[in-house]
Amino acid sequence: QAQLVESGGGLAQPGDSLRLSCVVSGLTFTTQRLAWFRQPPGKEREFVAAIAQNGRITSYGDSVKGRFTISRESGKNTVYLQMSALKPEDTAVYYCAADSAAFFVRDVGDANKYRSWGQGTRVTVSS
C-alpha cells in the first residue's frame, strides 16, 4: 500500500522560505516520478513542480519558476520542495504525488497522471 506523508507546512510571511518534505513508502522510490501540486482556497488544484526518476530532470509551473526547487533523496525516500520568496498567492494545501510512468514534460503537470497522493500540508503566507 503506497503511502505519501507531507510535512513542513505552516505560517510564513511574504518573502520567507519554507521547505516541504514528502516521505514515500510502499513504493519502489527510484521508479517513481514525483510531483508537487497545490490547491489554493476556493480554487482548482494546480501543478507546482515535478522531478524525474533519475532526479536530473525537473519541471515547474510558471507561477513558481525561479522561486521553488524540487529535489529528491533516494536514501530517505523523500521528495522536497524548497520554497523561497513566498507570496500570499502561494497560500494553499500542498500535495505530493507519485507515479511510475515515464517522465515527459508534456504531461507531468496533469494531476490525472499520478496514481498515489499524500493528504496534503497547509501553507499560509500572510503578514
Coordinates of N, CA and C in Angstrom, one line a residue:
Q1 N 0.8 -1.2 0.0 CA 0.0 0.0 0.0 C 0.9 1.2 0.0
A2 N 0.7 2.1 -1.0 CA 1.5 3.3 -1.1 C 1.1 4.3 -0.1
Q3 N 2.0 4.9 0.5 CA 1.7 6.0 1.5 C 2.7 7.2 1.2
L4 N 2.1 8.4 1.1 CA 2.9 9.6 1.0 C 2.5 10.5 2.1
V5 N 3.5 11.0 2.8 CA 3.2 11.8 4.0 C 4.0 13.1 3.9
E6 N 3.2 14.2 3.7 CA 3.8 15.5 3.6 C 4.0 16.1 5.0
S7 N 5.0 17.0 5.1 CA 5.3 17.8 6.3 C 6.0 19.1 5.9
G8 N 6.0 20.0 6.9 CA 6.8 21.2 6.7 C 5.9 22.5 6.4
G9 N 4.6 22.3 6.3 CA 3.8 23.4 6.1 C 3.6 24.3 7.3
G10 N 3.0 25.4 7.2 CA 2.8 26.3 8.3 C 2.6 27.7 7.9
L11 N 2.7 28.6 8.8 CA 2.5 30.0 8.5 C 3.8 30.7 8.2
A12 N 3.9 31.5 7.1 CA 5.1 32.2 6.8 C 4.7 33.6 6.4
Q13 N 5.6 34.5 6.4 CA 5.4 35.9 6.0 C 5.9 36.0 4.5
P14 N 5.4 37.0 3.8 CA 5.9 37.2 2.5 C 7.4 37.4 2.4
G15 N 8.0 36.8 1.5 CA 9.5 36.8 1.4 C 10.2 35.7 2.1
D16 N 9.5 35.0 3.0 CA 10.1 33.9 3.8 C 10.4 32.7 2.9
S17 N 11.0 31.7 3.5 CA 11.3 30.4 2.8 C 10.7 29.3 3.7
L18 N 10.3 28.3 3.0 CA 9.8 27.0 3.7 C 10.3 25.9 2.9
R19 N 10.5 24.7 3.6 CA 10.8 23.5 2.9 C 9.8 22.4 3.2
L20 N 9.1 22.0 2.2 CA 8.2 20.9 2.4 C 8.9 19.5 2.1
S21 N 8.5 18.5 2.9 CA 9.0 17.2 2.7 C 7.9 16.2 2.4
C22 N 8.2 15.2 1.7 CA 7.2 14.1 1.5 C 7.9 12.8 1.5
V23 N 7.6 12.0 2.5 CA 8.2 10.6 2.7 C 7.3 9.6 2.0
V24 N 7.9 8.8 1.1 CA 7.2 7.8 0.3 C 7.5 6.4 0.8
S25 N 6.4 5.7 1.0 CA 6.6 4.3 1.4 C 5.6 3.4 0.7
G26 N 5.9 2.1 0.6 CA 5.1 1.2 -0.1 C 5.2 1.2 -1.6
L27 N 6.2 1.9 -2.1 CA 6.5 2.0 -3.5 C 8.0 1.9 -3.6
T28 N 8.4 1.4 -4.8 CA 9.9 1.5 -5.1 C 10.2 2.9 -5.5
F29 N 10.9 3.6 -4.6 CA 11.1 5.0 -4.8 C 11.7 5.4 -6.1
T30 N 12.7 4.6 -6.4 CA 13.5 5.0 -7.6 C 12.8 4.8 -8.9
T31 N 11.6 4.2 -8.9 CA 10.8 4.0 -10.1 C 9.8 5.1 -10.3
Q32 N 9.6 5.9 -9.3 CA 8.5 6.9 -9.3 C 9.0 8.3 -9.8
R33 N 8.2 8.8 -10.7 CA 8.3 10.3 -10.9 C 7.5 10.9 -9.8
L34 N 7.9 12.1 -9.3 CA 7.3 12.7 -8.1 C 7.0 14.1 -8.5
A35 N 5.9 14.6 -7.8 CA 5.5 15.9 -8.1 C 4.8 16.6 -6.9
W36 N 4.8 17.9 -7.0 CA 4.0 18.7 -6.0 C 2.9 19.4 -6.8
F37 N 1.7 19.4 -6.2 CA 0.6 20.1 -6.6 C 0.1 21.0 -5.4
R38 N -0.7 22.0 -5.7 CA -1.3 22.8 -4.6 C -2.7 23.1 -5.0
Q39 N -3.5 23.4 -3.9 CA -4.9 23.8 -4.1 C -5.1 25.0 -3.2
P40 N -5.1 26.2 -3.9 CA -5.4 27.4 -3.1 C -6.9 27.4 -2.6
P41 N -7.2 28.2 -1.6 CA -8.6 28.2 -1.1 C -9.6 28.6 -2.2
G42 N -10.6 27.8 -2.4 CA -11.6 28.1 -3.4 C -11.2 27.9 -4.8
K43 N -10.1 27.3 -5.1 CA -9.6 27.2 -6.5 C -9.3 25.7 -6.8
E44 N -9.0 25.5 -8.1 CA -8.7 24.2 -8.5 C -7.2 23.8 -8.1
R45 N -7.0 22.5 -8.1 CA -5.6 22.0 -7.9 C -4.7 22.4 -9.0
E46 N -3.5 22.8 -8.8 CA -2.6 23.3 -9.8 C -1.2 22.6 -9.6
F47 N -0.5 22.5 -10.8 CA 0.8 21.9 -10.8 C 1.8 22.9 -10.3
V48 N 2.7 22.4 -9.4 CA 3.8 23.2 -8.9 C 5.1 22.8 -9.5
A49 N 5.5 21.5 -9.3 CA 6.8 21.0 -9.8 C 6.8 19.5 -9.9
A50 N 7.7 19.0 -10.7 CA 7.9 17.6 -10.9 C 9.3 17.2 -11.1
I51 N 9.7 16.0 -10.7 CA 11.1 15.6 -10.9 C 11.1 14.1 -11.4
A52 N 12.0 13.9 -12.3 CA 12.1 12.5 -12.9 C 12.7 11.5 -12.0
Q53 N 12.5 10.3 -12.4 CA 13.0 9.2 -11.5 C 14.5 9.3 -11.3
N54 N 15.3 9.8 -12.2 CA 16.7 9.9 -12.1 C 17.2 11.2 -11.3
G55 N 16.2 12.0 -11.0 CA 16.5 13.3 -10.3 C 17.1 14.3 -11.1
R56 N 17.4 14.1 -12.4 CA 18.1 15.1 -13.2 C 17.3 15.9 -14.1
I57 N 16.0 15.6 -14.1 CA 15.1 16.4 -15.0 C 13.9 16.9 -14.1
T58 N 13.7 18.2 -14.2 CA 12.6 18.8 -13.4 C 11.7 19.7 -14.3
S59 N 10.6 20.0 -13.8 CA 9.6 20.9 -14.5 C 8.9 21.7 -13.4
Y60 N 8.5 22.9 -13.8 CA 7.9 23.8 -12.8 C 6.7 24.5 -13.4
G61 N 5.7 24.8 -12.6 CA 4.7 25.7 -13.0 C 5.2 27.1 -13.2
D62 N 4.5 27.8 -14.1 CA 5.0 29.2 -14.4 C 5.0 30.1 -13.1
S63 N 4.1 29.9 -12.2 CA 4.0 30.8 -11.1 C 5.1 30.6 -10.1
V64 N 5.8 29.5 -10.1 CA 6.8 29.3 -9.1 C 8.2 29.2 -9.7
K65 N 8.4 29.3 -11.0 CA 9.7 29.2 -11.6 C 10.6 30.3 -11.0
G66 N 11.8 29.8 -10.7 CA 12.8 30.7 -10.1 C 12.7 30.9 -8.6
R67 N 11.6 30.5 -8.0 CA 11.4 30.6 -6.6 C 11.4 29.3 -5.8
F68 N 10.9 28.3 -6.5 CA 10.7 26.9 -5.8 C 11.7 26.0 -6.5
T69 N 12.2 25.0 -5.7 CA 13.1 24.0 -6.2 C 12.6 22.6 -5.7
I70 N 12.5 21.7 -6.6 CA 12.1 20.3 -6.2 C 13.4 19.5 -6.2
S71 N 13.5 18.6 -5.3 CA 14.6 17.6 -5.2 C 14.1 16.3 -4.6
R72 N 15.0 15.3 -4.7 CA 14.6 14.0 -4.1 C 15.9 13.4 -3.6
E73 N 15.7 12.6 -2.5 CA 16.7 11.9 -1.9 C 16.4 10.4 -1.7
S74 N 17.0 9.6 -2.5 CA 16.6 8.2 -2.5 C 16.9 7.5 -1.2
G75 N 18.0 7.8 -0.5 CA 18.3 7.2 0.7 C 17.3 7.4 1.8
K76 N 16.5 8.4 1.6 CA 15.4 8.7 2.6 C 14.0 8.6 2.0
N77 N 13.9 8.1 0.8 CA 12.6 8.0 0.1 C 11.8 9.3 0.3
T78 N 12.5 10.4 0.1 CA 11.8 11.7 0.3 C 12.0 12.6 -0.9
V79 N 10.9 13.3 -1.1 CA 10.9 14.4 -2.1 C 10.7 15.7 -1.4
Y80 N 11.4 16.7 -1.8 CA 11.4 18.0 -1.1 C 10.9 19.1 -2.1
L81 N 10.3 20.2 -1.5 CA 10.0 21.4 -2.2 C 10.5 22.5 -1.4
Q82 N 11.6 23.1 -1.9 CA 12.2 24.3 -1.3 C 11.5 25.5 -1.8
M83 N 10.8 26.3 -1.0 CA 10.0 27.4 -1.4 C 10.7 28.7 -0.9
S84 N 11.0 29.6 -1.8 CA 11.6 30.9 -1.4 C 10.8 32.0 -1.9
A85 N 11.1 33.2 -1.4 CA 10.4 34.4 -1.8 C 8.9 34.2 -1.8
L86 N 8.4 33.7 -0.8 CA 7.0 33.3 -0.7 C 6.1 34.5 -0.9
K87 N 4.9 34.3 -1.5 CA 3.9 35.4 -1.7 C 2.6 34.9 -1.1
P88 N 1.7 35.9 -0.8 CA 0.4 35.5 -0.3 C -0.3 34.5 -1.3
E89 N -0.1 34.7 -2.6 CA -0.8 33.8 -3.5 C -0.2 32.4 -3.5
D90 N 0.8 32.1 -2.8 CA 1.3 30.7 -2.6 C 0.5 30.0 -1.5
T91 N -0.4 30.7 -0.8 CA -1.2 30.1 0.2 C -2.0 29.0 -0.4
A92 N -1.9 27.7 0.1 CA -2.6 26.6 -0.5 C -2.3 25.4 0.4
V93 N -3.1 24.3 0.1 CA -2.7 23.0 0.6 C -1.8 22.4 -0.5
Y94 N -0.6 21.9 0.0 CA 0.4 21.3 -1.0 C 0.3 19.8 -0.8
Y95 N 0.2 19.2 -2.0 CA 0.2 17.7 -2.1 C 1.4 17.2 -2.8
C96 N 1.9 16.0 -2.4 CA 2.9 15.3 -3.2 C 2.2 14.2 -3.9
A97 N 2.7 13.8 -5.0 CA 2.1 12.7 -5.9 C 3.2 11.9 -6.5
A98 N 2.9 10.6 -6.7 CA 3.9 9.7 -7.3 C 3.2 8.9 -8.4
D99 N 4.0 8.5 -9.4 CA 3.6 7.6 -10.4 C 4.8 6.9 -11.1
S100 N 4.6 5.7 -11.6 CA 5.7 5.0 -12.2 C 5.8 5.2 -13.7
A101 N 5.0 6.1 -14.2 CA 5.1 6.4 -15.7 C 6.4 7.1 -16.0
A102 N 6.8 7.0 -17.2 CA 8.0 7.8 -17.7 C 7.7 9.3 -17.5
F103 N 8.8 10.0 -17.4 CA 8.7 11.4 -17.2 C 8.7 12.1 -18.5
F104 N 7.6 12.7 -18.8 CA 7.5 13.6 -20.0 C 7.0 14.9 -19.6
V105 N 7.7 16.0 -20.0 CA 7.4 17.3 -19.6 C 5.9 17.7 -20.0
R106 N 5.5 17.1 -21.1 CA 4.2 17.5 -21.7 C 3.1 17.0 -20.8
D107 N 3.3 16.0 -19.9 CA 2.2 15.6 -19.1 C 2.4 15.5 -17.6
V108 N 3.6 15.9 -17.1 CA 3.9 15.8 -15.7 C 3.0 16.8 -14.9
G109 N 2.4 17.8 -15.5 CA 1.6 18.7 -14.9 C 0.1 18.3 -14.8
D110 N -0.2 17.2 -15.3 CA -1.6 16.7 -15.3 C -1.8 15.8 -14.0
A111 N -2.6 16.3 -13.1 CA -2.8 15.5 -11.9 C -3.4 14.2 -12.1
N112 N -4.2 14.0 -13.2 CA -4.8 12.7 -13.5 C -3.8 11.6 -13.8
K113 N -2.5 12.0 -14.1 CA -1.5 11.1 -14.5 C -0.7 10.5 -13.3
Y114 N -1.2 10.8 -12.0 CA -0.5 10.3 -10.8 C -1.4 9.4 -10.1
R115 N -0.9 8.2 -9.7 CA -1.6 7.2 -9.1 C -1.7 7.4 -7.6
S116 N -0.7 7.9 -7.0 CA -0.6 7.9 -5.5 C -0.5 9.4 -5.0
W117 N -1.2 9.7 -3.9 CA -1.2 11.0 -3.4 C -1.1 11.0 -1.9
G118 N -0.5 12.1 -1.4 CA -0.5 12.4 0.1 C -1.8 13.1 0.5
Q119 N -1.9 13.3 1.8 CA -3.0 14.0 2.3 C -2.9 15.5 2.3
G120 N -1.7 16.0 2.1 CA -1.5 17.5 2.0 C -1.0 18.1 3.2
T121 N -0.3 19.2 3.0 CA 0.2 20.1 4.1 C -0.2 21.5 3.8
R122 N -0.7 22.2 4.8 CA -1.2 23.6 4.5 C -0.1 24.6 4.7
V123 N 0.0 25.5 3.7 CA 1.0 26.6 3.7 C 0.2 27.9 3.7
T124 N 0.4 28.8 4.6 CA -0.3 30.1 4.7 C 0.8 31.2 4.7
V125 N 0.7 32.1 3.7 CA 1.6 33.2 3.6 C 0.8 34.5 3.8
S126 N 1.2 35.1 4.9 CA 0.4 36.3 5.3 C 1.3 37.1 6.2
S127 N 1.1 38.4 6.1 CA 1.8 39.3 7.0 C 0.9 39.7 8.3

